Amino acid sequence: MDIGVVMQNDPPALALVEWAKKAEAAGFSHFWTFDSHVLWQEPYVVYSAILAATERIVVGPMVTNPGTRDWTVTASTFATLNEMYGNRTVCGIGRGDSALRVLGLTPQTLGQLRESVQVIKGLGNGAKVHVRGNEIQLAWAAASRLEVWVAAYGPKALALTGEVGDGYILQLADPDIAEWMITAVRAAARKAGRDPEAIKFCVAAPAYVGDDLTHARDQTRWFGGMVGNHVADIVARYGESGAVPQALTDYIKARQSYDYAEHGRAGNSHTTFVPDEIVDRFCILGPVANHVKRLEELKALGVDQFAVYLQHDGKEETLAAYGEQIIPAFG
């Protein structure tokens, strides 16, 4: 199982480059960042600096969307980075949340997401694609290799992932929910005539190594609010029909509002509705043994990568513990 890192693009941008260097030295495989260009700095500029300063680590957004960037520009950006640094990128993509909502826009449709995945993946691998009735190709990108991993929670988005995605991103680390979601993606892939075992599965969630669980929960409670913000649209559409796991529909009943100025930040005042039980289920907290146990459960489900959200006051300690004890345990 690969272990990656997820961070926000907070200034100074060069500090993120230093974190990526530390992550590579500690054995992490991927360095992911948010892609919300109003709330944080521009990720693709930072990716270029990270790739120039490292040798092995793979970079990508968790996650971009089809609405804020032209799909051909996104593909060209990845293909250029691949040409410069040797195919060390991955494109995580979803319908869109903070990047669109802060502009007064709504998430893209599943149809737009499906088409964007196909266009970005095709162009990013040097193939010819049809865009707005025109056949185009990045003729200079024949050697580029780009995988597109789709982030999803709802049943239709999970089906789309199985049909066209190279990978699936689930932003929570609860094994029961992960099994439910992975099963849905694999079933959709099988129905579409694809090999379900060829799809890569990435679980992303905050991890906090330490003995003070109360403090760790307070530092990661924001994540339950972020997940709830994604799930709210799905629950509004499907209700309690069983289309999504009940654990996701139950806890957001007390959710009222959400302030994107605090998006993804410890101490988020709009996430007080998230109970300790959900924090413990969605995140991985506590001593090293807790982390190893949960990761073993996820690995047994077929998870290929766990991506650690380092957005709390224990970044150094958690990164060190993963590098020294947890990553070696997973080869």
C-alpha positions as semicolon CSV with decimal commas, in nm:
position;residue;x (nm);y (nm);z (nm)
1;M;0,000;0,000;0,000
2;D;0,128;0,344;-0,096
3;I;0,107;0,627;0,157
4;G;0,056;0,981;0,031
5;V;0,021;1,329;0,181
6;V;-0,254;1,590;0,128
7;M;-0,205;1,957;0,213
8;Q;-0,362;2,293;0,133
9;N;-0,183;2,546;-0,088
10;D;-0,135;2,799;0,191
11;P;0,135;3,063;0,148
12;P;0,426;3,072;0,146
13;A;0,423;2,841;-0,155
14;L;0,788;2,745;-0,109
15;A;0,701;2,599;0,232
16;L;0,488;2,342;0,052
17;V;0,789;2,247;-0,158
18;E;0,982;2,183;0,164
19;W;0,699;1,964;0,296
20;A;0,706;1,763;-0,027
21;K;1,081;1,712;0,009
22;K;1,031;1,591;0,366
23;A;0,752;1,360;0,252
24;E;0,967;1,206;-0,020
25;A;1,256;1,156;0,222
26;A;1,017;0,987;0,466
27;G;0,897;0,741;0,201
28;F;0,563;0,889;0,099
29;S;0,463;0,809;-0,259
30;H;0,233;1,101;-0,348
31;F;0,195;1,467;-0,260
32;W;-0,161;1,590;-0,316
33;T;-0,300;1,940;-0,266
34;F;-0,637;2,110;-0,273
35;D;-0,731;2,286;-0,598
36;S;-0,937;2,592;-0,503
37;H;-0,761;2,888;-0,659
38;V;-0,948;3,163;-0,471
39;L;-0,912;3,015;-0,124
40;W;-0,551;2,901;-0,172
41;Q;-0,259;2,949;-0,407
42;E;-0,241;2,802;-0,757
43;P;-0,145;2,433;-0,725
44;Y;0,004;2,368;-1,067
45;V;0,269;2,634;-1,021
46;V;0,361;2,470;-0,692
47;Y;0,365;2,123;-0,852
48;S;0,631;2,233;-1,097
49;A;0,852;2,354;-0,812
50;I;0,791;2,033;-0,615
51;L;0,879;1,811;-0,910
52;A;1,196;2,011;-0,973
53;A;1,303;1,972;-0,610
54;T;1,230;1,597;-0,579
55;E;1,311;1,278;-0,769
56;R;1,034;1,027;-0,710
57;I;0,720;1,169;-0,551
58;V;0,402;1,197;-0,763
59;V;0,191;1,514;-0,748
60;G;-0,173;1,590;-0,819
61;P;-0,488;1,771;-0,705
62;M;-0,729;1,632;-0,448
63;V;-0,930;1,732;-0,631
64;T;-0,973;1,949;-0,939
65;N;-1,305;1,992;-1,121
66;P;-1,437;2,035;-1,478
67;G;-1,569;2,388;-1,419
68;T;-1,287;2,626;-1,328
69;R;-1,039;2,522;-1,599
70;D;-1,084;2,429;-1,962
71;W;-1,034;2,054;-1,990
72;T;-0,778;2,090;-2,266
73;V;-0,576;2,331;-2,053
74;T;-0,584;2,085;-1,762
75;A;-0,462;1,804;-1,986
76;S;-0,190;2,022;-2,139
77;T;-0,071;2,125;-1,793
78;F;-0,033;1,765;-1,679
79;A;0,129;1,657;-2,005
80;T;0,379;1,943;-1,981
81;L;0,472;1,849;-1,624
82;N;0,511;1,489;-1,737
83;E;0,742;1,590;-2,022
84;M;0,951;1,803;-1,787
85;Y;0,973;1,562;-1,494
86;G;0,898;1,212;-1,622
87;N;0,535;1,110;-1,577
88;R;0,503;1,194;-1,209
89;T;0,151;1,335;-1,203
90;V;-0,199;1,206;-1,136
91;C;-0,525;1,394;-1,188
92;G;-0,779;1,367;-0,908
93;I;-1,114;1,514;-1,017
94;G;-1,471;1,548;-0,894
95;R;-1,782;1,752;-0,967
96;G;-1,642;2,048;-0,774
97;D;-1,714;2,209;-0,440
98;S;-1,521;2,498;-0,286
99;A;-1,351;2,613;-0,607
100;L;-1,690;2,660;-0,772
101;R;-1,909;2,764;-0,480
102;V;-1,687;3,056;-0,378
103;L;-1,744;3,190;-0,731
104;G;-2,120;3,161;-0,692
105;L;-2,131;2,853;-0,915
106;T;-2,267;2,505;-0,855
107;P;-2,092;2,168;-0,896
108;Q;-2,074;2,036;-1,250
109;T;-2,313;1,770;-1,375
110;L;-2,214;1,407;-1,390
111;G;-2,232;1,430;-1,768
112;Q;-1,975;1,710;-1,765
113;L;-1,758;1,515;-1,522
114;R;-1,771;1,203;-1,740
115;E;-1,676;1,394;-2,056
116;S;-1,399;1,585;-1,879
117;V;-1,243;1,261;-1,752
118;Q;-1,240;1,117;-2,102
119;V;-1,096;1,433;-2,259
120;I;-0,828;1,492;-1,993
121;K;-0,726;1,127;-1,989
122;G;-0,716;1,101;-2,368
123;L;-0,516;1,418;-2,425
124;G;-0,293;1,351;-2,125
125;N;-0,191;1,022;-2,284
126;G;-0,125;1,164;-2,629
127;A;-0,448;1,034;-2,786
128;K;-0,691;1,205;-3,021
129;V;-1,020;1,317;-2,866
130;H;-1,330;1,501;-2,979
131;V;-1,400;1,834;-2,808
132;R;-1,694;2,049;-2,915
133;G;-1,711;1,867;-3,245
134;N;-1,342;1,898;-3,324
135;E;-1,081;1,623;-3,320
136;I;-0,775;1,743;-3,131
137;Q;-0,450;1,593;-3,003
138;L;-0,150;1,713;-2,807
139;A;0,088;1,597;-3,076
140;W;0,388;1,674;-2,858
141;A;0,260;1,460;-2,568
142;A;0,304;1,110;-2,710
143;A;0,521;1,001;-2,414
144;S;0,293;1,146;-2,146
145;R;0,116;0,899;-1,919
146;L;-0,164;1,034;-1,702
147;E;-0,417;0,855;-1,483
148;V;-0,743;1,025;-1,384
149;W;-0,886;0,928;-1,047
150;V;-1,244;1,026;-0,966
151;A;-1,364;1,141;-0,624
152;A;-1,722;1,035;-0,552
153;Y;-1,979;0,951;-0,284
154;G;-2,319;0,921;-0,458
155;P;-2,436;0,608;-0,645
156;K;-2,434;0,764;-0,993
157;A;-2,091;0,915;-0,943
158;L;-1,960;0,581;-0,816
159;A;-2,097;0,413;-1,127
160;L;-1,929;0,677;-1,346
161;T;-1,601;0,611;-1,167
162;G;-1,619;0,241;-1,241
163;E;-1,703;0,310;-1,604
164;V;-1,434;0,566;-1,695
165;G;-1,194;0,630;-1,405
166;D;-0,843;0,494;-1,366
167;G;-0,882;0,526;-0,991
168;Y;-1,130;0,610;-0,717
169;I;-1,075;0,861;-0,435
170;L;-1,279;0,822;-0,116
171;Q;-1,231;1,103;0,133
172;L;-1,289;0,921;0,462
173;A;-1,119;0,624;0,628
174;D;-1,412;0,423;0,763
175;P;-1,365;0,059;0,652
176;D;-1,738;-0,020;0,640
177;I;-1,817;0,278;0,417
178;A;-1,504;0,213;0,210
179;E;-1,614;-0,145;0,145
180;W;-1,959;-0,022;0,039
181;M;-1,812;0,235;-0,202
182;I;-1,540;0,010;-0,345
183;T;-1,795;-0,266;-0,409
184;A;-2,013;-0,020;-0,601
185;V;-1,722;0,101;-0,816
186;R;-1,609;-0,253;-0,894
187;A;-1,963;-0,360;-0,984
188;A;-1,994;-0,067;-1,226
189;A;-1,659;-0,148;-1,385
190;R;-1,757;-0,512;-1,429
191;K;-2,091;-0,413;-1,583
192;A;-1,909;-0,181;-1,825
193;G;-1,681;-0,464;-1,936
194;R;-1,376;-0,329;-1,755
195;D;-1,143;-0,516;-1,523
196;P;-1,247;-0,402;-1,173
197;E;-0,909;-0,502;-1,036
198;A;-0,737;-0,254;-1,267
199;I;-0,896;0,044;-1,088
200;K;-0,680;0,194;-0,814
201;F;-0,842;0,281;-0,484
202;C;-0,726;0,571;-0,271
203;V;-0,864;0,652;0,073
204;A;-0,780;1,001;0,198
205;A;-0,836;1,129;0,553
206;P;-0,666;1,316;0,835
207;A;-0,422;1,112;1,041
208;Y;-0,292;1,236;1,374
209;V;-0,032;1,037;1,568
210;G;-0,041;1,107;1,941
211;D;-0,186;0,993;2,271
212;D;-0,423;1,287;2,338
213;L;-0,736;1,174;2,154
214;T;-0,943;1,470;2,269
215;H;-0,696;1,713;2,116
216;A;-0,658;1,504;1,799
217;R;-1,036;1,501;1,752
218;D;-1,058;1,877;1,793
219;Q;-0,782;1,920;1,536
220;T;-0,954;1,696;1,279
221;R;-1,325;1,758;1,340
222;W;-1,322;1,992;1,038
223;F;-1,298;1,686;0,815
224;G;-1,640;1,556;0,918
225;G;-1,778;1,896;0,823
226;M;-1,606;1,889;0,485
227;V;-1,735;1,540;0,410
228;G;-2,082;1,644;0,528
229;N;-2,074;1,935;0,290
230;H;-2,017;1,695;0,000
231;V;-2,272;1,444;0,125
232;A;-2,548;1,701;0,189
233;D;-2,626;1,731;-0,182
234;I;-2,648;1,354;-0,215
235;V;-2,873;1,316;0,088
236;A;-3,097;1,594;-0,043
237;R;-3,130;1,400;-0,368
238;Y;-3,167;1,047;-0,236
239;G;-3,286;1,095;0,123
240;E;-3,263;0,786;0,340
241;S;-3,338;0,547;0,055
242;G;-3,028;0,337;0,116
243;A;-2,858;0,480;-0,193
244;V;-2,575;0,592;0,036
245;P;-2,462;0,435;0,365
246;Q;-2,677;0,532;0,664
247;A;-2,369;0,649;0,854
248;L;-2,341;0,933;0,602
249;T;-2,707;1,029;0,611
250;D;-2,746;1,028;0,990
251;Y;-2,476;1,257;1,118
252;I;-2,545;1,552;0,887
253;K;-2,900;1,599;1,018
254;A;-2,768;1,861;1,261
255;R;-2,572;2,040;0,988
256;Q;-2,687;2,398;0,934
257;S;-2,441;2,609;0,733
258;Y;-2,086;2,608;0,607
259;D;-1,830;2,886;0,571
260;Y;-1,572;2,826;0,298
261;A;-1,340;3,077;0,464
262;E;-1,279;2,799;0,720
263;H;-1,283;2,513;0,469
264;G;-1,048;2,233;0,567
265;R;-0,910;2,414;0,871
266;A;-0,868;2,298;1,231
267;G;-1,101;2,487;1,461
268;N;-1,368;2,529;1,193
269;S;-1,662;2,680;1,383
270;H;-1,917;2,528;1,145
271;T;-1,834;2,166;1,229
272;T;-1,950;2,147;1,590
273;F;-2,232;1,918;1,473
274;V;-1,976;1,643;1,398
275;P;-1,973;1,393;1,690
276;D;-1,661;1,222;1,823
277;E;-1,782;0,891;1,681
278;I;-1,772;1,027;1,326
279;V;-1,430;1,184;1,378
280;D;-1,298;0,849;1,500
281;R;-1,455;0,664;1,207
282;F;-1,356;0,905;0,930
283;C;-1,004;0,986;1,055
284;I;-0,717;0,779;1,197
285;L;-0,612;0,904;1,538
286;G;-0,403;0,792;1,834
287;P;-0,086;0,587;1,875
288;V;0,094;0,419;1,587
289;A;-0,080;0,087;1,654
290;N;-0,418;0,246;1,578
291;H;-0,294;0,363;1,241
292;V;-0,141;0,031;1,145
293;K;-0,458;-0,157;1,242
294;R;-0,686;0,069;1,036
295;L;-0,455;0,065;0,735
296;E;-0,443;-0,314;0,746
297;E;-0,824;-0,318;0,735
298;L;-0,828;-0,082;0,437
299;K;-0,557;-0,275;0,256
300;A;-0,760;-0,594;0,296
301;L;-1,046;-0,422;0,114
302;G;-0,821;-0,353;-0,183
303;V;-0,714;0,003;-0,103
304;D;-0,396;0,084;-0,294
305;Q;-0,313;0,414;-0,127
306;F;-0,389;0,595;0,196
307;A;-0,340;0,971;0,164
308;V;-0,279;1,151;0,494
309;Y;-0,436;1,495;0,534
310;L;-0,170;1,693;0,722
311;Q;-0,390;1,985;0,825
312;H;-0,346;2,010;1,200
313;D;-0,088;2,112;1,459
314;G;0,082;1,771;1,464
315;K;0,221;1,772;1,109
316;E;0,586;1,712;1,199
317;E;0,516;1,438;1,451
318;T;0,267;1,257;1,229
319;L;0,487;1,273;0,920
320;A;0,784;1,144;1,120
321;A;0,584;0,859;1,275
322;Y;0,456;0,750;0,935
323;G;0,802;0,767;0,783
324;E;0,978;0,584;1,064
325;Q;0,719;0,325;1,169
326;I;0,405;0,305;0,957
327;I;0,531;0,320;0,597
328;P;0,796;0,051;0,663
329;A;0,519;-0,174;0,800
330;F;0,349;-0,164;0,458
331;G;0,656;-0,213;0,246
